[in-house]
PDB file of C-alpha atoms in Angstrom:
ATOM      1  CA  MET A 398       0.000   0.000   0.000  1.00 89.00           C
ATOM      2  CA  VAL A 399       1.128   3.540  -0.697  1.00 91.00           C
ATOM      3  CA  LYS A 400      -0.129   6.802   0.761  1.00 91.00           C
ATOM      4  CA  THR A 401      -1.763   9.090  -1.820  1.00 88.00           C
ATOM      5  CA  LYS A 402      -1.592  12.876  -1.909  1.00 87.00           C
ATOM      6  CA  PHE A 403      -4.948  12.832  -0.055  1.00 85.00           C
ATOM      7  CA  GLY A 404      -3.439  10.725   2.750  1.00 89.00           C
ATOM      8  CA  MET A 405      -5.337   7.548   1.819  1.00 88.00           C
ATOM      9  CA  LEU A 406      -3.674   4.167   1.508  1.00 91.00           C
ATOM     10  CA  GLU A 407      -4.118   2.481  -1.871  1.00 87.00           C
ATOM     11  CA  PRO A 408      -2.787  -0.824  -3.213  1.00 84.00           C
ATOM     12  CA  VAL A 409       0.156  -0.688  -5.574  1.00 84.00           C
ATOM     13  CA  SER A 410      -0.923  -1.918  -9.007  1.00 81.00           C
ATOM     14  CA  LYS A 411       0.114  -1.756 -12.618  1.00 81.00           C
ATOM     15  CA  ARG A 412      -1.915  -0.160 -15.433  1.00 79.00           C
ATOM     16  CA  GLU A 413      -2.614  -3.587 -16.939  1.00 81.00           C
ATOM     17  CA  ASP A 414      -4.347  -4.572 -13.659  1.00 80.00           C
ATOM     18  CA  GLU A 415      -6.990  -1.842 -14.029  1.00 83.00           C
ATOM     19  CA  ILE A 416     -10.609  -2.788 -14.599  1.00 87.00           C
ATOM     20  CA  PHE A 417     -12.689  -0.298 -16.531  1.00 90.00           C
ATOM     21  CA  PRO A 418     -16.459   0.180 -16.166  1.00 93.00           C
ATOM     22  CA  ASP A 419     -18.873  -1.232 -18.721  1.00 93.00           C
ATOM     23  CA  ASP A 420     -22.667  -1.379 -19.132  1.00 91.00           C
ATOM     24  CA  ARG A 421     -22.970  -3.735 -16.134  1.00 92.00           C
ATOM     25  CA  THR A 422     -21.072  -1.444 -13.764  1.00 94.00           C
ATOM     26  CA  LEU A 423     -22.847   0.191 -10.843  1.00 95.00           C
ATOM     27  CA  LEU A 424     -20.876   3.145  -9.528  1.00 96.00           C
ATOM     28  CA  VAL A 425     -21.774   4.050  -5.939  1.00 96.00           C
ATOM     29  CA  VAL A 426     -20.982   7.743  -5.538  1.00 95.00           C
ATOM     30  CA  PRO A 427     -20.519   9.579  -2.221  1.00 94.00           C
ATOM     31  CA  GLY A 428     -21.873  13.021  -1.474  1.00 93.00           C
ATOM     32  CA  THR A 429     -22.551  15.487   1.309  1.00 94.00           C
ATOM     33  CA  ALA A 430     -26.063  16.401   0.160  1.00 96.00           C
ATOM     34  CA  PHE A 431     -28.530  15.428  -2.559  1.00 96.00           C
ATOM     35  CA  ASP A 432     -31.707  16.926  -3.922  1.00 95.00           C
ATOM     36  CA  LYS A 433     -35.014  15.365  -4.922  1.00 93.00           C
ATOM     37  CA  ILE A 434     -33.913  15.129  -8.554  1.00 93.00           C
ATOM     38  CA  GLY A 435     -30.739  13.178  -7.752  1.00 94.00           C
ATOM     39  CA  ARG A 436     -28.206  15.978  -8.047  1.00 94.00           C
ATOM     40  CA  ARG A 437     -25.362  15.680  -5.575  1.00 94.00           C
ATOM     41  CA  MET A 438     -23.090  18.000  -3.709  1.00 92.00           C
ATOM     42  CA  GLY A 439     -19.705  16.365  -3.580  1.00 85.00           C
ATOM     43  CA  PHE A 440     -16.484  17.425  -1.972  1.00 83.00           C
ATOM     44  CA  GLY A 441     -15.523  20.073  -4.537  1.00 82.00           C
ATOM     45  CA  GLY A 442     -12.976  18.262  -6.691  1.00 84.00           C
ATOM     46  CA  GLY A 443     -15.201  17.073  -9.538  1.00 87.00           C
ATOM     47  CA  TYR A 444     -13.578  13.622  -9.406  1.00 91.00           C
ATOM     48  CA  TYR A 445     -16.755  11.550  -9.750  1.00 94.00           C
ATOM     49  CA  ASP A 446     -18.345  13.800 -12.384  1.00 94.00           C
ATOM     50  CA  THR A 447     -15.148  13.530 -14.441  1.00 94.00           C
ATOM     51  CA  TYR A 448     -14.965   9.741 -13.990  1.00 95.00           C
ATOM     52  CA  ILE A 449     -18.627   9.269 -14.988  1.00 95.00           C
ATOM     53  CA  GLU A 450     -18.081  11.393 -18.093  1.00 95.00           C
ATOM     54  CA  LYS A 451     -14.740   9.845 -19.065  1.00 95.00           C
ATOM     55  CA  PHE A 452     -15.964   6.253 -18.862  1.00 95.00           C
ATOM     56  CA  ALA A 453     -19.607   6.931 -19.870  1.00 94.00           C
ATOM     57  CA  VAL A 454     -20.877   5.234 -16.702  1.00 96.00           C
ATOM     58  CA  LYS A 455     -24.599   4.627 -17.133  1.00 94.00           C
ATOM     59  CA  ASN A 456     -25.556   3.306 -13.695  1.00 95.00           C
ATOM     60  CA  THR A 457     -24.913   5.541 -10.711  1.00 96.00           C
ATOM     61  CA  ALA A 458     -26.310   5.352  -7.201  1.00 96.00           C
ATOM     62  CA  ALA A 459     -25.714   7.142  -3.941  1.00 96.00           C
ATOM     63  CA  LEU A 460     -26.294   5.964  -0.389  1.00 96.00           C
ATOM     64  CA  ALA A 461     -27.329   8.690   2.021  1.00 96.00           C
ATOM     65  CA  PHE A 462     -29.256   9.451   5.171  1.00 97.00           C
ATOM     66  CA  ASP A 463     -32.615  11.092   4.626  1.00 97.00           C
ATOM     67  CA  VAL A 464     -31.360  14.201   6.455  1.00 97.00           C
ATOM     68  CA  GLN A 465     -28.933  14.725   3.534  1.00 97.00           C
ATOM     69  CA  ILE A 466     -31.831  15.185   1.091  1.00 97.00           C
ATOM     70  CA  LYS A 467     -32.674  18.805   0.377  1.00 96.00           C
ATOM     71  CA  GLU A 468     -35.349  20.383  -1.809  1.00 94.00           C
ATOM     72  CA  GLU A 469     -32.659  21.768  -4.109  1.00 92.00           C
ATOM     73  CA  ILE A 470     -28.883  22.128  -3.981  1.00 93.00           C
ATOM     74  CA  PRO A 471     -26.521  24.372  -5.976  1.00 91.00           C
ATOM     75  CA  TYR A 472     -25.269  22.728  -9.141  1.00 90.00           C
ATOM     76  CA  GLU A 473     -23.322  23.409 -12.324  1.00 87.00           C
ATOM     77  CA  SER A 474     -23.939  22.210 -15.875  1.00 88.00           C
ATOM     78  CA  HIS A 475     -21.201  19.531 -15.697  1.00 88.00           C
ATOM     79  CA  ASP A 476     -22.592  17.950 -12.489  1.00 90.00           C
ATOM     80  CA  LYS A 477     -23.941  14.444 -13.046  1.00 93.00           C
ATOM     81  CA  ILE A 478     -27.354  13.405 -11.742  1.00 94.00           C
ATOM     82  CA  MET A 479     -27.513  10.066  -9.921  1.00 96.00           C
ATOM     83  CA  ASN A 480     -29.822   7.375 -11.299  1.00 96.00           C
ATOM     84  CA  CYS A 481     -30.993   6.826  -7.751  1.00 95.00           C
ATOM     85  CA  VAL A 482     -30.318   7.965  -4.211  1.00 96.00           C
ATOM     86  CA  ILE A 483     -31.113   5.398  -1.554  1.00 95.00           C
ATOM     87  CA  THR A 484     -31.827   6.495   2.013  1.00 96.00           C
ATOM     88  CA  GLU A 485     -33.152   4.658   5.040  1.00 97.00           C
ATOM     89  CA  LYS A 486     -36.635   6.013   4.194  1.00 96.00           C
ATOM     90  CA  ARG A 487     -36.918   6.173   0.416  1.00 95.00           C
ATOM     91  CA  ILE A 488     -35.428   5.723  -3.020  1.00 94.00           C
ATOM     92  CA  ILE A 489     -35.172   8.840  -5.166  1.00 93.00           C
ATOM     93  CA  GLY A 490     -34.828   8.637  -8.935  1.00 89.00           C
ATOM     94  CA  GLY A 491     -35.699   6.339 -11.772  1.00 77.00           C
ATOM     95  CA  GLY A 492     -33.411   3.510 -10.813  1.00 72.00           C
ATOM     96  CA  ILE A 493     -30.665   1.628 -12.533  1.00 71.00           C
ATOM     97  CA  LYS A 494     -30.667   1.083 -16.308  1.00 66.00           C
TER      98      LYS A 494
END
């Protein structure tokens, strides 16, 4: 394991070991807040939005507590909307494709 610039430990691997997403991939995306449409407020780096765009990930979901769901959150045109947000009380969004 090596420490990343964000202080997290990650396994050492080679490029040929990478697995890339396909149509069967479900990407579970973190967030600090979500709205009733499925937009998310992340941590400000745009990492997940960029990843979803780069690999054309079709199936995205977020796990959250219901208290994290707001009527509306600030967003920008490049922000990706989750297919669904799952809380302890409800499921928001159209689901997985």
